[in-house]
Short mmCIF file of C-alpha atoms and ligand atoms in Angstrom, two decimals:
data_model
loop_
_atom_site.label_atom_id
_atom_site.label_comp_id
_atom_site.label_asym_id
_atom_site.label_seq_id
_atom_site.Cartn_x
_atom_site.Cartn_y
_atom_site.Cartn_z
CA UNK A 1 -23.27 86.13 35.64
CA UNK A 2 -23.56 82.36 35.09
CA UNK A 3 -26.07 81.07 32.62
CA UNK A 4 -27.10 77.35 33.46
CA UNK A 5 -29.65 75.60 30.87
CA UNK A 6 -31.45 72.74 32.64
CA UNK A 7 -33.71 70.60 30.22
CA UNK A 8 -34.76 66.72 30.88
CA UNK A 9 -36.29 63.55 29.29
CA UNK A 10 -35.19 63.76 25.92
CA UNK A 11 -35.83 59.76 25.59
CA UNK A 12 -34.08 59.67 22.40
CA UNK A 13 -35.58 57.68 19.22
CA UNK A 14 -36.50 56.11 17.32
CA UNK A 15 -36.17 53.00 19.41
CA UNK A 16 -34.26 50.38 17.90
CA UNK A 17 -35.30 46.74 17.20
CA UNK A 18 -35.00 45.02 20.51
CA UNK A 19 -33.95 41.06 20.31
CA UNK A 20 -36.65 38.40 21.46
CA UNK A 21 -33.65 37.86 24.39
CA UNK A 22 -33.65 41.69 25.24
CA UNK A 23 -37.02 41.58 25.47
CA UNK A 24 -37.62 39.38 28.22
CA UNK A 25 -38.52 40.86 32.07
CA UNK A 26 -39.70 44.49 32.34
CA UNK A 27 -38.63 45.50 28.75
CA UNK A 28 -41.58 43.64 26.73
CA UNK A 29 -44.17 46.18 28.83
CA UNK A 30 -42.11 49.26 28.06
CA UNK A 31 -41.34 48.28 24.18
CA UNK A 32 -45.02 47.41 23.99
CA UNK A 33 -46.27 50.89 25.71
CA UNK A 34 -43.39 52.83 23.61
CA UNK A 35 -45.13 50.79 20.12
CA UNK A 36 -48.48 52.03 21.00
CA UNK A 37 -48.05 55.81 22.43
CA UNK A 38 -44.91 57.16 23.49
CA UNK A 39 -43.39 56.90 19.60
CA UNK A 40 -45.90 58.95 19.11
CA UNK A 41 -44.92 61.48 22.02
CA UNK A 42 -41.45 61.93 21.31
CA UNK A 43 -39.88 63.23 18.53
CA UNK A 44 -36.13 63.53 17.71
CA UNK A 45 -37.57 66.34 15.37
CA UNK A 46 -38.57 67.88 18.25
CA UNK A 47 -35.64 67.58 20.57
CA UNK A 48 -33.48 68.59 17.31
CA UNK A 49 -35.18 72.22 17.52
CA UNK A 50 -34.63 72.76 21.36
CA UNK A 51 -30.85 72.13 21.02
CA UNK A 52 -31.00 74.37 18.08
CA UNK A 53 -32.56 76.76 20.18
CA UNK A 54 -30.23 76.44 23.30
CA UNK A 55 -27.24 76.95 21.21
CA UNK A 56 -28.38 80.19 20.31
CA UNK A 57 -28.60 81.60 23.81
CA UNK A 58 -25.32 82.33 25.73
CA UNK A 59 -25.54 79.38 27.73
CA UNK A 60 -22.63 77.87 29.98
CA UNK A 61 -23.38 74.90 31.11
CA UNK A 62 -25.95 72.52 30.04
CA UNK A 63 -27.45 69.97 32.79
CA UNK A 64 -30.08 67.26 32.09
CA UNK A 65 -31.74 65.19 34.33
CA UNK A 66 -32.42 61.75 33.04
CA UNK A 67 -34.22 59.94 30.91
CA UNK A 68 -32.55 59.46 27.58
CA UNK A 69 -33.11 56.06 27.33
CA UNK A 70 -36.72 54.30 26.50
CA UNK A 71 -36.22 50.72 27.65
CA UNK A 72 -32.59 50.57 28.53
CA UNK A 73 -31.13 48.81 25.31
CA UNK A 74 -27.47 48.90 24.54
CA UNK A 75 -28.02 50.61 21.28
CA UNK A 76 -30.05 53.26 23.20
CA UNK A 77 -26.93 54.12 24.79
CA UNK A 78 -24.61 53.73 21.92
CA UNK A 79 -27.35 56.36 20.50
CA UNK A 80 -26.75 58.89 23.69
CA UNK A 81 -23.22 58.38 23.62
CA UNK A 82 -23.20 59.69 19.55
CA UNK A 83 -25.80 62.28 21.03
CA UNK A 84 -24.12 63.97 23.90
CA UNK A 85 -21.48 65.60 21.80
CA UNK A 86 -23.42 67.37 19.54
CA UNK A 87 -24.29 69.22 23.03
CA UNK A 88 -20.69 71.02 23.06
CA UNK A 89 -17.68 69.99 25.35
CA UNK A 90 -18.51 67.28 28.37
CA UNK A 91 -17.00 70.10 30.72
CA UNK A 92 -20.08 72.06 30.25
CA UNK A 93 -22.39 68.93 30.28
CA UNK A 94 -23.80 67.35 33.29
CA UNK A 95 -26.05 64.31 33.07
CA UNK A 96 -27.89 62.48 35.89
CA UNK A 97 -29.65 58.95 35.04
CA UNK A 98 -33.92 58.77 34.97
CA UNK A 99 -35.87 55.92 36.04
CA UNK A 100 -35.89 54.89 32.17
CA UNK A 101 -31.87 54.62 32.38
CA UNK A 102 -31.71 51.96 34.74
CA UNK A 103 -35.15 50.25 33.37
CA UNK A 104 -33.19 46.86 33.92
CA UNK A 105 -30.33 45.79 36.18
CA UNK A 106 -26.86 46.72 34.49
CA UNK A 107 -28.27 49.74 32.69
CA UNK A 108 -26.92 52.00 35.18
CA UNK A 109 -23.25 50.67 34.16
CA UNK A 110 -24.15 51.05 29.97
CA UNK A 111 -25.16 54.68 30.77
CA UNK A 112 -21.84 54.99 32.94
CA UNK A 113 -19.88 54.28 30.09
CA UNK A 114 -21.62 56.27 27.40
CA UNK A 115 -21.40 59.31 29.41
CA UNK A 116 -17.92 58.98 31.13
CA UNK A 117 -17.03 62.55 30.37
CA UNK A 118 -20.34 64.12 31.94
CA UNK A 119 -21.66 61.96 34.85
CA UNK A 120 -18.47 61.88 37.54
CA UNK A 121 -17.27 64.70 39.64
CA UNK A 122 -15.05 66.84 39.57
CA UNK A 123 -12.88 64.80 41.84
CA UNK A 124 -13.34 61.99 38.77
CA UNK A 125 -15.82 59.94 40.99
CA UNK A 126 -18.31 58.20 39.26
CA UNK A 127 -20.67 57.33 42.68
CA UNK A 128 -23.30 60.01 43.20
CA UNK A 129 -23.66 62.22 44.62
CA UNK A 130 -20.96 64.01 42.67
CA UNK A 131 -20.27 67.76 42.55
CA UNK A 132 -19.10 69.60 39.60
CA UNK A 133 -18.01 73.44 40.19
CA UNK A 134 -18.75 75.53 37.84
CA UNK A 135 -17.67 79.74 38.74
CA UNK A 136 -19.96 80.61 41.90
CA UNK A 137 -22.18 77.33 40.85
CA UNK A 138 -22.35 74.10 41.99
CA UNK A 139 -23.74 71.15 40.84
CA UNK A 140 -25.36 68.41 42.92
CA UNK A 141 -25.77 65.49 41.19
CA UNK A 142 -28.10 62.21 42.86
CA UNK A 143 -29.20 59.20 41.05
CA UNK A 144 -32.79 58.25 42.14
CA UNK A 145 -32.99 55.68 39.53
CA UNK A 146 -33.76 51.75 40.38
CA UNK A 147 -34.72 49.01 38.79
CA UNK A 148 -38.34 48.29 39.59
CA UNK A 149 -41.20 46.14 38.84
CA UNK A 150 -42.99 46.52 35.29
CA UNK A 151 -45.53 49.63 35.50
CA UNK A 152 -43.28 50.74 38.39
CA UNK A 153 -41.78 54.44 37.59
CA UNK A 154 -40.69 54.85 41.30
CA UNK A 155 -37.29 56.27 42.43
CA UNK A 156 -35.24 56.23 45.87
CA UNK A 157 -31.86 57.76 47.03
CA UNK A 158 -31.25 55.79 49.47
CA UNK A 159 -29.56 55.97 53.08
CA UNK A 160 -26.27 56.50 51.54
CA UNK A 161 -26.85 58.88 48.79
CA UNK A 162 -29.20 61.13 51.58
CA UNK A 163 -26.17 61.08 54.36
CA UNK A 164 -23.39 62.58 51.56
CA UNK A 165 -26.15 65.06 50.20
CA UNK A 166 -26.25 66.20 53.56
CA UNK A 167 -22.61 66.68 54.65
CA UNK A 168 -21.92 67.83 51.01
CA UNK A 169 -24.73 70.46 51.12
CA UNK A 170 -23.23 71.57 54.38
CA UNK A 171 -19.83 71.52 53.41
CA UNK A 172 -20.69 73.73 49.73
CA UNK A 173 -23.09 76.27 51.34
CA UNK A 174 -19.56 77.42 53.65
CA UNK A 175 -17.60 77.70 50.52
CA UNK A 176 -20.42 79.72 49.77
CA UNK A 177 -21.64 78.59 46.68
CA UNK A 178 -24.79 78.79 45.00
CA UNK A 179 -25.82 74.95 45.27
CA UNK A 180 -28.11 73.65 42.65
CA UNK A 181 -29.21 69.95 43.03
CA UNK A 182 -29.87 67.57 39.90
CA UNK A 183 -32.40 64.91 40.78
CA UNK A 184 -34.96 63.04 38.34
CA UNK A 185 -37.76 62.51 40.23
CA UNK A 186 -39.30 65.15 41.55
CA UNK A 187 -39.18 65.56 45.41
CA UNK A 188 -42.32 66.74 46.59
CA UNK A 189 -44.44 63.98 47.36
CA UNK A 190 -47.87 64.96 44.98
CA UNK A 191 -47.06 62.26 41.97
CA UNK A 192 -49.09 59.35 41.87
CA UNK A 193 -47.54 56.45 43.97
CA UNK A 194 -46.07 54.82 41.00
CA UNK A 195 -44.03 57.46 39.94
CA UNK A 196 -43.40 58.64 42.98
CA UNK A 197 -39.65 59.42 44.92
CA UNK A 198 -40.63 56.79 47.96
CA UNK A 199 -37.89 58.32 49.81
CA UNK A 200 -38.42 62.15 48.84
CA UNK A 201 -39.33 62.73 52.67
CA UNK A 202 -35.72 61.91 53.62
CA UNK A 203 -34.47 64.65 51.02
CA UNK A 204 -36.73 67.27 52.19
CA UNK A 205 -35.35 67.17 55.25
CA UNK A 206 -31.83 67.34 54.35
CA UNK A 207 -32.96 70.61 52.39
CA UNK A 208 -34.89 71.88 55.45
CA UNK A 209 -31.83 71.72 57.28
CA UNK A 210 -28.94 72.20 54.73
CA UNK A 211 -30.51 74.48 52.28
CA UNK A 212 -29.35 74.52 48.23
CA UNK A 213 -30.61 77.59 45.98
CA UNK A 214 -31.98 75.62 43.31
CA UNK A 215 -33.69 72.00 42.89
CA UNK A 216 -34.35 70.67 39.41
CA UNK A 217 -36.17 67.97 38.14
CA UNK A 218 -37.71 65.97 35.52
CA UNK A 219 -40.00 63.13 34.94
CA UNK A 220 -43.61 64.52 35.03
CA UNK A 221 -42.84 66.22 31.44
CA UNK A 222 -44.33 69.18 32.34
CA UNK A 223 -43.43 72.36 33.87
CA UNK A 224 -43.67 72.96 37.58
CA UNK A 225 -42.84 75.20 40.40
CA UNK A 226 -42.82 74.17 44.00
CA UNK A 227 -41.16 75.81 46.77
CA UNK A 228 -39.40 73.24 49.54
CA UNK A 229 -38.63 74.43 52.92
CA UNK A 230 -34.85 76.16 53.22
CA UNK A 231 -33.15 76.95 57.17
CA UNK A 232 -33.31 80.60 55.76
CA UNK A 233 -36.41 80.68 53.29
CA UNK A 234 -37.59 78.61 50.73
CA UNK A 235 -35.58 76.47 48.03
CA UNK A 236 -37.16 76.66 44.21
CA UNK A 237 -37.69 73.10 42.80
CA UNK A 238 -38.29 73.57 39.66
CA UNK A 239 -39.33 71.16 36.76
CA UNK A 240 -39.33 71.09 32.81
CA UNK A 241 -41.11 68.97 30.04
CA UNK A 242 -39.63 66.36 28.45
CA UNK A 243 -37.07 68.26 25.68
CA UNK A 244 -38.55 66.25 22.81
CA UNK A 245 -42.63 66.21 23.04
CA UNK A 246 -44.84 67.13 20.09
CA UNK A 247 -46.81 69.52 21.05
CA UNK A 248 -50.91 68.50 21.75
CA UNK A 249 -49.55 65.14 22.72
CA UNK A 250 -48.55 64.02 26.30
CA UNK A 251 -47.50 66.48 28.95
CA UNK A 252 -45.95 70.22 27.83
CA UNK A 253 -44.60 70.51 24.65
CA UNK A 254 -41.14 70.30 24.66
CA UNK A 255 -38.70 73.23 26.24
CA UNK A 256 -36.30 73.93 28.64
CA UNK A 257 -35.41 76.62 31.36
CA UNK A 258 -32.50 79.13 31.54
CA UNK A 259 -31.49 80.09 34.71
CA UNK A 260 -28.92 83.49 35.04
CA UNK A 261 -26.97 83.31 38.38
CA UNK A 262 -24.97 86.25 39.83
CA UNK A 263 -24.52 88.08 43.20
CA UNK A 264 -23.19 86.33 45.83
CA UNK A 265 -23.88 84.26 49.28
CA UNK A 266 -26.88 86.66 51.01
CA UNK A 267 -27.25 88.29 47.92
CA UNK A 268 -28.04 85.53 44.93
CA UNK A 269 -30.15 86.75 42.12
CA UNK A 270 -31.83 83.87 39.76
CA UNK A 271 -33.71 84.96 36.94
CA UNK A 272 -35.67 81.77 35.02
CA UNK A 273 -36.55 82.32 31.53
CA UNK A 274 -38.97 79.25 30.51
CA UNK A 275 -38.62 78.53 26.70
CA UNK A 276 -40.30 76.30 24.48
CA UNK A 277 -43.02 75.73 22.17
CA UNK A 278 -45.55 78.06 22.09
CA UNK A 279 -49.47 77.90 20.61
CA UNK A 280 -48.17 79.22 17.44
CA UNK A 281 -45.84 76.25 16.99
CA UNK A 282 -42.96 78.80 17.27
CA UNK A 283 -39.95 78.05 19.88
CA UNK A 284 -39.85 80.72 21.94
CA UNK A 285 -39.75 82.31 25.87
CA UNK A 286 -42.64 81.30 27.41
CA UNK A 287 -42.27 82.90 30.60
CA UNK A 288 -39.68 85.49 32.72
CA UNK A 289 -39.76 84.99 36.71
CA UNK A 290 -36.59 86.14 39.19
CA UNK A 291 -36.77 83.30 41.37
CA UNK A 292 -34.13 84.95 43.60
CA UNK A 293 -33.95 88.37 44.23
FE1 FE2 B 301 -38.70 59.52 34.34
#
């Protein structure tokens, strides 16, 4: 069995002091919306007790989809890069980038560095997608993050990124593998156009026709379900909250899903266990549901 802990959007704080200079372009709307509610939202308090939490379980390997950044600052990054270790060895870490990691153009490089151990592939490449193997598991990691306009929250894959996640897909499912794709934004198409994957259509097909046993996501902070269309059956996509929000604030409170792997190609079993914050205040499972049996 293979235990695989999937949380997402820890945007890590407290934010430091931007410079006027740092400010200028998209930033000033995010620092100003971060000022006036999302300090408020997220809680390194918070995200302190869900690692705590997720070290006690026999995770291993942790995967996170994006989103530890606020406004793309280099201190934000010098912050995840002091952060990530804390998680246990990079080996076991995989890290994709959110639509808050590449706020501004550059970012995407910033994050590259900070995380050099976690975000490349196996085969050392740092271009996504990348593919970490893991046992029977493998990891499929896209970056849907771009640089958009302020009050834009939109991701796209692109051409490139959709033509590799194809051949790759194709390519793991005959190693037989159980295929588990990392992507921020989630793919199917109900977010509000602002948020939205514009190019999720293009990734649905390429899972309609390739398959993978498990999609996860972040970036709606809360937790979600949806089934995409498989060649064989249907594919789980399957978001989480944001790891660090105080509960009876934005969203879900915080948490984070366990997945437990084993069986093999025709014969995968997935159990999710959803923990997190319950009404009590406690951190705790929150649900049990064999996704594939
Ligand atoms: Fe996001």
């Amino acid at each position: 069995m293979f235990t695989l802990a999937h949380l997402s959007d820890p945007h890590l704080s407290p934010l430091p002091a931007p410079t006027r200079r740092e400010l200028a372009g998209k930033r000033v709307t995010g620092y100003f919306n971060w000022q006036r509610k999302r300090r408020f939202v997220h809680d390194p308090a918070v995200l302190r007790r869900m690692i705590g939490d997720l070290k006690t379980t026999a995770t291993e390997h942790i995967a996170i989809t994006g989103d530890f950044a606020n406004i793309a600052l280099p201190e934000e990054f010098e912050t995840l890069r002091k952060w990530l270790p804390g998680l246990g060895p990079q080996y076991d870490l995989t890290v994709i980038p959110g639509n808050h990691d590449v706020y501004v153009p550059g970012a995407l490089e910033m994050m590259q560095e900070a995380c050099s151990a976690s975000m490349r592939g196996d085969d050392d490449s740092t271009t996504f997608p990348f593919v970490r193997r893991r046992g029977n598991v493998a990891l499929i990691a896209v970056n849907t993050g771009v640089p958009t306009p302020p009050l834009m929250a939109t991701g796209r894959l692109g051409e490139e990124q959709v033509s590799k996640l194809a051949r790759i897909l194709a390519a793991l499912r005959e190693e037989k593998l159980f295929r588990v794709i990392l992507i921020h934004h989630p793919p199917q198409s109900e977010a509000p156009r602002h948020k939205r994957l514009t190019d999720a259509r293009a990734f649905l097909v390429v899972v309609a026709e390739h398959g993978a046993e498990l999609v996860l996501h972040g970036h709606d902070h809360i937790h979600q379900l949806h089934w995409l269309n498989g060649p064989t059956g249907h594919v789980p996509a399957v978001g989480v909250p944001s790891a660090s929000t105080r509960p009876g604030t934005s969203g879900d409170a915080a948490g984070y899903n366990l997945y437990r792997i084993e069986g093999g190609p025709g014969d995968w079993r997935c159990e999710m266990e959803m923990r997190g914050i319950d009404g009590d205040g406690k951190v705790a499972t929150l649900k049990r549901t064999m996704l594939i049996a």
